[in-house]
CSV table of C-alpha atoms in Angstrom, one decimal:
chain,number,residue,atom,x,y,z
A,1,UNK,CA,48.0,-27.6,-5.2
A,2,UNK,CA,47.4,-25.3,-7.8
A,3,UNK,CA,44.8,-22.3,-7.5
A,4,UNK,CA,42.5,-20.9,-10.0
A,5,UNK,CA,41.9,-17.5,-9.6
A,6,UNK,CA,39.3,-15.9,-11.2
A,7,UNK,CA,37.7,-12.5,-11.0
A,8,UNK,CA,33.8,-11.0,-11.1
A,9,UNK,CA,31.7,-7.9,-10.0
A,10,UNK,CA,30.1,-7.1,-6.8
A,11,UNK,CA,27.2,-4.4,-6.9
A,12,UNK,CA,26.3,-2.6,-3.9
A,13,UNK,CA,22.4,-2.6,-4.3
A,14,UNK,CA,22.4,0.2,-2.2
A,15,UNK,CA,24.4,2.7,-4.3
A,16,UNK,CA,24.7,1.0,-7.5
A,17,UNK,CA,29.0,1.0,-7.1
A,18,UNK,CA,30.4,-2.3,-8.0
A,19,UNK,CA,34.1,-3.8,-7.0
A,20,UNK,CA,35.7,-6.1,-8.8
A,21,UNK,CA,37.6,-9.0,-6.8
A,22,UNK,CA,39.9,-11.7,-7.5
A,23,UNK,CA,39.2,-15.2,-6.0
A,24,UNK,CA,39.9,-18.4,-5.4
A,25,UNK,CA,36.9,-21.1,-6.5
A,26,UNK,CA,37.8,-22.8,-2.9
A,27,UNK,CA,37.2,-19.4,-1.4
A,28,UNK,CA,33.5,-19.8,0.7
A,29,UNK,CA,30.6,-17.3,-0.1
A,30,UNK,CA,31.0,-16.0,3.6
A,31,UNK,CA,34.4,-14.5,2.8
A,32,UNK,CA,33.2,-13.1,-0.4
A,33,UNK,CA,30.6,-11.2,1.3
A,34,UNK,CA,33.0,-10.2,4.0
A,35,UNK,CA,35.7,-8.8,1.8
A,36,UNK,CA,32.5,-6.8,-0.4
A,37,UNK,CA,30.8,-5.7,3.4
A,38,UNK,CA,34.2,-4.7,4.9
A,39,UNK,CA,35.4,-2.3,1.7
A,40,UNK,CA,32.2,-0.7,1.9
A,41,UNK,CA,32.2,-0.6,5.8
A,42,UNK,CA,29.0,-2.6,5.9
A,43,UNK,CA,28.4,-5.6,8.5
A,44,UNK,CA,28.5,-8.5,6.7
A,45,UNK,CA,25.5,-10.6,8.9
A,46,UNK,CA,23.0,-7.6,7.9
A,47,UNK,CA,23.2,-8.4,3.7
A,48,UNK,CA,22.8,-11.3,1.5
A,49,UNK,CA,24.5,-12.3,-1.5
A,50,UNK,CA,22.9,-13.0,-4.8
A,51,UNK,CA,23.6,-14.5,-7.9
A,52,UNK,CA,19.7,-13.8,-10.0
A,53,UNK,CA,17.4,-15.7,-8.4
A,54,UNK,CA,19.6,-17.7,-5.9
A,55,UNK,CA,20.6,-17.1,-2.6
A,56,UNK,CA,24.6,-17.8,-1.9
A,57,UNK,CA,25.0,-19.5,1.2
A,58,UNK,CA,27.7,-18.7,3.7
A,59,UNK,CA,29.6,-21.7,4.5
A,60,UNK,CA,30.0,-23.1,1.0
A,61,UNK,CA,32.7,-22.6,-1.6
A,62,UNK,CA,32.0,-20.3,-5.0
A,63,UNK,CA,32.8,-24.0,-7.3
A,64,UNK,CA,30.0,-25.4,-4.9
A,65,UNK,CA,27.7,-22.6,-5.3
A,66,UNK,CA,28.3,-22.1,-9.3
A,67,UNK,CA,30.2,-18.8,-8.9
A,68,UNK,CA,31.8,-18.5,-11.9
A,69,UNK,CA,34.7,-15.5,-13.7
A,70,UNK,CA,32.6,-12.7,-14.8
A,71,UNK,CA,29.7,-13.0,-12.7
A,72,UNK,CA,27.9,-10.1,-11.2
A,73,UNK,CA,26.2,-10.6,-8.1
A,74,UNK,CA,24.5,-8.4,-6.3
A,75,UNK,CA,24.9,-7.7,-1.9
A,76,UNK,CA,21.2,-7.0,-0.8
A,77,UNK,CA,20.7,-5.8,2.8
A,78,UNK,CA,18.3,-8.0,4.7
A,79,UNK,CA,16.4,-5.4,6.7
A,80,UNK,CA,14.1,-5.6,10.1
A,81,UNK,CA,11.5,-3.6,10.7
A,82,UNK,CA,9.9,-2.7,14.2
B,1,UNK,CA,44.1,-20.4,0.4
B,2,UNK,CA,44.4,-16.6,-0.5
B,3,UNK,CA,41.4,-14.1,0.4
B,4,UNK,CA,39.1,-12.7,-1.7
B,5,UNK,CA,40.9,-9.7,-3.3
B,6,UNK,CA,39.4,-6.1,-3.8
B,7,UNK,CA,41.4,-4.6,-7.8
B,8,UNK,CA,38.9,-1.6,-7.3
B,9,UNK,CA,35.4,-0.2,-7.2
B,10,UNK,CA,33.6,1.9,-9.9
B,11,UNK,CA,31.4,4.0,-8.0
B,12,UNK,CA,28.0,5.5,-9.9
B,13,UNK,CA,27.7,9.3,-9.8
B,14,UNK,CA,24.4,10.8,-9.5
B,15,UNK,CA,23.0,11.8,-13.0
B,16,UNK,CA,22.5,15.6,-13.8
B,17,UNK,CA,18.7,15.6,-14.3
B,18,UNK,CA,15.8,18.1,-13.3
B,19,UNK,CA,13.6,17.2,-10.6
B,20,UNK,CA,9.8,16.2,-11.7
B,21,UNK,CA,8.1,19.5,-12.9
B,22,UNK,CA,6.0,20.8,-10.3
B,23,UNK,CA,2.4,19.9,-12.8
B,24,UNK,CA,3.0,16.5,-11.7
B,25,UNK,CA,3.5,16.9,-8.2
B,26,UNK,CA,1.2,16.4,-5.4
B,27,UNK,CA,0.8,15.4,-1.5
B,28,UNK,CA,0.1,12.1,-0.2
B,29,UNK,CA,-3.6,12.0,1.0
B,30,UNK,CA,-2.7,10.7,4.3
B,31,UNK,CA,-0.4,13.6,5.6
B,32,UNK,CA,-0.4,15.1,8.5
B,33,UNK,CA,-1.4,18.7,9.4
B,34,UNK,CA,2.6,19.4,10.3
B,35,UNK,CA,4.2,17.2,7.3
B,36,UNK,CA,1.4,19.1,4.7
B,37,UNK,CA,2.8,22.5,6.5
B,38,UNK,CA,6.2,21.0,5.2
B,39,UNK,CA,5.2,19.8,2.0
B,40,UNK,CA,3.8,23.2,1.3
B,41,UNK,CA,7.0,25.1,2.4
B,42,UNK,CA,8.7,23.1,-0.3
B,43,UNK,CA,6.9,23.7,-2.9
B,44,UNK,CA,6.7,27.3,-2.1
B,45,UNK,CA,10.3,28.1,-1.9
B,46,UNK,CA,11.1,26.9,-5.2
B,47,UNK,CA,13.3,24.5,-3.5
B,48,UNK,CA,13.7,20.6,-5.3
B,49,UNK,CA,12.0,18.0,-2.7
B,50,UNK,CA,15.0,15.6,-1.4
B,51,UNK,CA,12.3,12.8,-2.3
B,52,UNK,CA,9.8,12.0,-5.1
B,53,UNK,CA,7.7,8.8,-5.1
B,54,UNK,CA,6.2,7.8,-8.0
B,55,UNK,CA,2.6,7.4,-8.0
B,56,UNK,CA,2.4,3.8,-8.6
B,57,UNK,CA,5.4,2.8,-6.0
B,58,UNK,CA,3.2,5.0,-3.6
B,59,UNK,CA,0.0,2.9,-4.6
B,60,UNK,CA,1.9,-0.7,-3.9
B,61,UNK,CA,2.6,0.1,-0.6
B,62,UNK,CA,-0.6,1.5,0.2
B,63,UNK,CA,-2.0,-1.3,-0.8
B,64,UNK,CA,0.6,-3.6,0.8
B,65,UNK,CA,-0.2,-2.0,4.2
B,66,UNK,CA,-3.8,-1.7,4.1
B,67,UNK,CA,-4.0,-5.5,2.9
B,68,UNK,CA,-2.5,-6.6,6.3
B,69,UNK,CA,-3.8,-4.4,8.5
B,70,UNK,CA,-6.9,-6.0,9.3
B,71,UNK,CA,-4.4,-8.7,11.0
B,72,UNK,CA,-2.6,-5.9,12.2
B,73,UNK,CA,0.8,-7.7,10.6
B,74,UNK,CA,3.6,-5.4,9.4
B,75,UNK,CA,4.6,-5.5,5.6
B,76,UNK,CA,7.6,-4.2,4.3
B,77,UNK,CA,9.6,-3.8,0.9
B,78,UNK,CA,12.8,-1.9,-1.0
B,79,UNK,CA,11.9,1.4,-2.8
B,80,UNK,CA,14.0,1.4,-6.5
B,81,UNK,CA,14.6,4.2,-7.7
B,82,UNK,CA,17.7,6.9,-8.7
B,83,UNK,CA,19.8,9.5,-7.1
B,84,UNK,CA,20.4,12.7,-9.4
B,85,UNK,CA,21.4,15.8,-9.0
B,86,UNK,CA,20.4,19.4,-10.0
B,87,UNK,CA,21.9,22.5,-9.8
B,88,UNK,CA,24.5,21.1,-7.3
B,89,UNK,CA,21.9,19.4,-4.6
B,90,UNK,CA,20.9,16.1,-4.6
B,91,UNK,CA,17.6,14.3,-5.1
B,92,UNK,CA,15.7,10.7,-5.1
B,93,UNK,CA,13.3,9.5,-6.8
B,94,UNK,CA,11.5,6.3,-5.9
B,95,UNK,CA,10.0,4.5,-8.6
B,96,UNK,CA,9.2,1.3,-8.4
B,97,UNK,CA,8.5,-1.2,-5.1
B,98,UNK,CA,9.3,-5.0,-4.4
B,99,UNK,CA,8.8,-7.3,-1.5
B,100,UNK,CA,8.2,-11.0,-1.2
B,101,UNK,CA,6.8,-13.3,1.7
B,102,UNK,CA,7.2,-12.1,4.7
B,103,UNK,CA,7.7,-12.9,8.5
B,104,UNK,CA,5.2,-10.7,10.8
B,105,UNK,CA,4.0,-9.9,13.7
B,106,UNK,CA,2.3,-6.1,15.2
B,107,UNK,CA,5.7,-4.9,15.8
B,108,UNK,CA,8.2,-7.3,13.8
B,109,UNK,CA,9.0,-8.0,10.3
B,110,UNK,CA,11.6,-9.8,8.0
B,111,UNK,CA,11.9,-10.9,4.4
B,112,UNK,CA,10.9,-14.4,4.6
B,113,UNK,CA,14.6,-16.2,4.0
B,114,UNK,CA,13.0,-18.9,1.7
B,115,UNK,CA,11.1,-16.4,-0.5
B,116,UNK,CA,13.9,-14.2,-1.3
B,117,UNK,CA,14.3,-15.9,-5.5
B,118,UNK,CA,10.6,-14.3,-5.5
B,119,UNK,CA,11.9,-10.7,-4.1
B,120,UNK,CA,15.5,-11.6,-6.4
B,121,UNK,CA,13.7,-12.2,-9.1
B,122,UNK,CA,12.0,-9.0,-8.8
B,123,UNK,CA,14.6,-7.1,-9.1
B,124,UNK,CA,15.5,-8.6,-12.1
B,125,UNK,CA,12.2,-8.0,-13.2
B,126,UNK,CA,12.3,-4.1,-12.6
B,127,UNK,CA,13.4,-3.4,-15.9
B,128,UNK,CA,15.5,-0.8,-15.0
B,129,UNK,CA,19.3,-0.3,-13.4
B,130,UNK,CA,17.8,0.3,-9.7
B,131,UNK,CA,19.5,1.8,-6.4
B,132,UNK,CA,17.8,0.6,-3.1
B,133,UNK,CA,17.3,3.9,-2.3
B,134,UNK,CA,15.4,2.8,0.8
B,135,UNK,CA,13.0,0.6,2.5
B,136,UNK,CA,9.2,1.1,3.6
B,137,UNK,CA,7.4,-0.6,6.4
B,138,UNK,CA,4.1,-0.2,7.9
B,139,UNK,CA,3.2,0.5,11.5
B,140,UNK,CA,-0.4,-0.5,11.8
B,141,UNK,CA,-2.2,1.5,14.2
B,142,UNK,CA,1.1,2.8,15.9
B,143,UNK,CA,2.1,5.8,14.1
B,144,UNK,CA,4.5,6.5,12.2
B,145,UNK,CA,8.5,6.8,13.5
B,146,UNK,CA,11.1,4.9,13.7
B,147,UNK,CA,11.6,2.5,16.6
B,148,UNK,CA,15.0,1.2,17.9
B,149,UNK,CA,14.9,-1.6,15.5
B,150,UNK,CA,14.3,0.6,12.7
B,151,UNK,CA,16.7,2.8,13.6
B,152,UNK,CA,19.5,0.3,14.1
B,153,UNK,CA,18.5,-1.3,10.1
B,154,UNK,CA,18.6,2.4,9.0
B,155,UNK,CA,22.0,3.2,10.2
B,156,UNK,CA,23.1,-0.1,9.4
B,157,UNK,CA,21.9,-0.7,5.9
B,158,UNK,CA,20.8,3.1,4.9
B,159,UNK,CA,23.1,5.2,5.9
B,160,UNK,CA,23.7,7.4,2.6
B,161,UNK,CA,22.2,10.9,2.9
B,162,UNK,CA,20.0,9.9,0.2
B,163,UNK,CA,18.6,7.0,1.8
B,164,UNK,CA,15.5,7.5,3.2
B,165,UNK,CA,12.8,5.3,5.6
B,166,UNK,CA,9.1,5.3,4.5
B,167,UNK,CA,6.5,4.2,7.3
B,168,UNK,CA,2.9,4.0,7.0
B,169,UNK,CA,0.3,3.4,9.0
B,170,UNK,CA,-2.9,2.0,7.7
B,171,UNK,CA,-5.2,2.4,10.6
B,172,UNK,CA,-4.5,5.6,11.2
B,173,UNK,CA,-3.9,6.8,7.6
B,174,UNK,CA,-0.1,8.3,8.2
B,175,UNK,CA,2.9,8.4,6.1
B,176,UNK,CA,6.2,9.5,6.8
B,177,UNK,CA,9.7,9.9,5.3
B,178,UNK,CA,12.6,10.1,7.4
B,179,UNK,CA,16.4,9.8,6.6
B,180,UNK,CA,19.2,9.6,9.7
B,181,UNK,CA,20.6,13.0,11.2
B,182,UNK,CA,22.9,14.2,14.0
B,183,UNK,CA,20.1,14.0,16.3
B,184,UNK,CA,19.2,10.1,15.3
B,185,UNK,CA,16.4,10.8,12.5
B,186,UNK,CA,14.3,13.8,11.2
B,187,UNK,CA,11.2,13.5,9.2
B,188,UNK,CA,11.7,14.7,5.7
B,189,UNK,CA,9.2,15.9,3.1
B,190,UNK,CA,8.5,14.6,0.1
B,191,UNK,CA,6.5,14.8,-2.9
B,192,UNK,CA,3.9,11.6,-5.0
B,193,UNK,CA,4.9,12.9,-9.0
B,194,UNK,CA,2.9,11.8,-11.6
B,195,UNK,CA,6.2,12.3,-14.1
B,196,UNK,CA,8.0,8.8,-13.0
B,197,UNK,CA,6.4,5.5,-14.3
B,198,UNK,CA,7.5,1.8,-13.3
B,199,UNK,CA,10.0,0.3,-16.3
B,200,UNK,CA,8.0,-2.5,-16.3
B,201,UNK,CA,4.4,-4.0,-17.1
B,202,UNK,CA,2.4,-3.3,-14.1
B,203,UNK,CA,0.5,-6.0,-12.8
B,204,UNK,CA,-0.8,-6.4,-8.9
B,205,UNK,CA,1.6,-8.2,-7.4
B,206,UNK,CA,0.5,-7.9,-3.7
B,207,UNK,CA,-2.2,-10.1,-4.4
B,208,UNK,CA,0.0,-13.3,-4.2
B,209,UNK,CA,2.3,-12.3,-1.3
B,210,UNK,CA,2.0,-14.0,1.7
B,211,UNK,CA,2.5,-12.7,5.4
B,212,UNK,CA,3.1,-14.9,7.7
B,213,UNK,CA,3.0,-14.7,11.3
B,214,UNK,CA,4.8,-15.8,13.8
């Protein structure tokens, strides 16, 4: 099987920093927001993962979702209020 | 398969920038006798606030809140703005507001999940490079602090010192800042400026939110 990795930009809507990763197309969204939420020390179920207007899901992979090289998405905290 | 793979993080420094000048500055109308006391003490000292809110993202959530109180639903939304620093402390300014649909009740409120391209697109739609530096939610008719669940999305999501909470209350006509602290949370003054101005046309866009209760 050969991989195709790829990388792209992560902001952290919260404090503007961005990482850059390397990935794998047949990585899923949920471990791209895991990787982004652990580094920062964030929990991953509390933020959302955008790419412009669109909403990544969880469970599918970055080809599925259109995740491209170069891309900058952008975590987004999905707060509750009481 | 290999895991995603962290190369490094460029991290954005606050910019070196004097606060709003004090001509611009004023107190919210709905202040308290204690958090005027405190507003006052600021500007007296010839201390920076920690916090200024422009007077437009201060008029959105007004507005956002009062529209909903009638049903007594809670509204919330992100505040954009900057961090900077002068003189070696640190300040925010918030200067612009966005929301989208929402999920409500009296006491509970989420971003409605399918309306979040609206909220996305939003951002986009600022017009300039935003931080979240915090969140507002209203409280209608219960005061203004921060309950359990508020606390628990503040420490989770809004933990930088800079990150602040801003709760209103319609009914009563409260407002109220308040950023985490050893103790759990302290109220924190802040100041409406008339010196920061949205980056983008201005246009009412509470009008076609929806709340939704549930």
């Amino acid at each position: 099987m050969v991989l195709l990795t790829f990388r792209l930009k992560v902001k952290n809507a919260e404090t503007g920093a961005t990482v850059e990763m390397e990935l794998d197309g047949d990585n899923s969204v949920d471990e791209m927001i895991e990787s982004a939420a652990t580094f920062w020390n964030k929990d991953m179920g509390a933020y959302v993962l955008r790419k412009g207007k669109k909403v990544l899901r969880g469970g599918s992979t970055l080809k599925d979702a259109g995740v491209m090289a170069e891309d900058v998405l952008e975590l987004i905290p999905d707060p509750e209020g009481g | 398969m290999p895991r995603p793979k962290i190369l490094g993080e460029t991290k954005r420094m606050p910019e070196e920038r004097a606060p709003p000048p004090e001509g611009s500055l004023g107190p919210h109308d709905w202040l308290s006798r204690d958090s005027r006391t405190a507003y006052d003490e600021v500007l007296s000292s010839g201390r920076h606030f920690d916090l200024y809110i422009s007077r437009h993202a201060e008029g959105m959530m007004r507005s956002h809140a009062t529209k909903e109180a009638p049903r007594r639903l809670e509204v919330m939304g992100f505040m954009l703005g900057d961090v900077r620093s002068w003189q070696g402390s640190v300040y925010t300014t918030v200067r612009d507001v966005v929301t989208t649909d929402l999920k409500s009740t009296p006491s509970k409120v989420r971003f409605d999940r399918e309306a979040l391209p609206k909220l996305f697109g939003d951002l986009d739609g600022s017009g300039f490079d935003y931080i979240i530096v915090g969140w507002y939610h209203s409280h209608p008719g219960h005061t203004c602090f921060l309950s359990r669940t508020d606390l628990e999305t503040q420490r989770t999501m809004f933990d930088q010192p800079y990150h602040t909470a801003l709760v209103i209350d319609p009914l009563n006509e409260d407002v109220k800042t308040f950023k985490l602290s050893n103790q759990g949370y302290d109220e924190v003054p802040f100041s409406l400026t008339d010196a920061l101005a949205p980056a983008r046309p201005v246009r009412k866009r509470t009008r076609r939110l929806r709340v939704r209760e549930v």
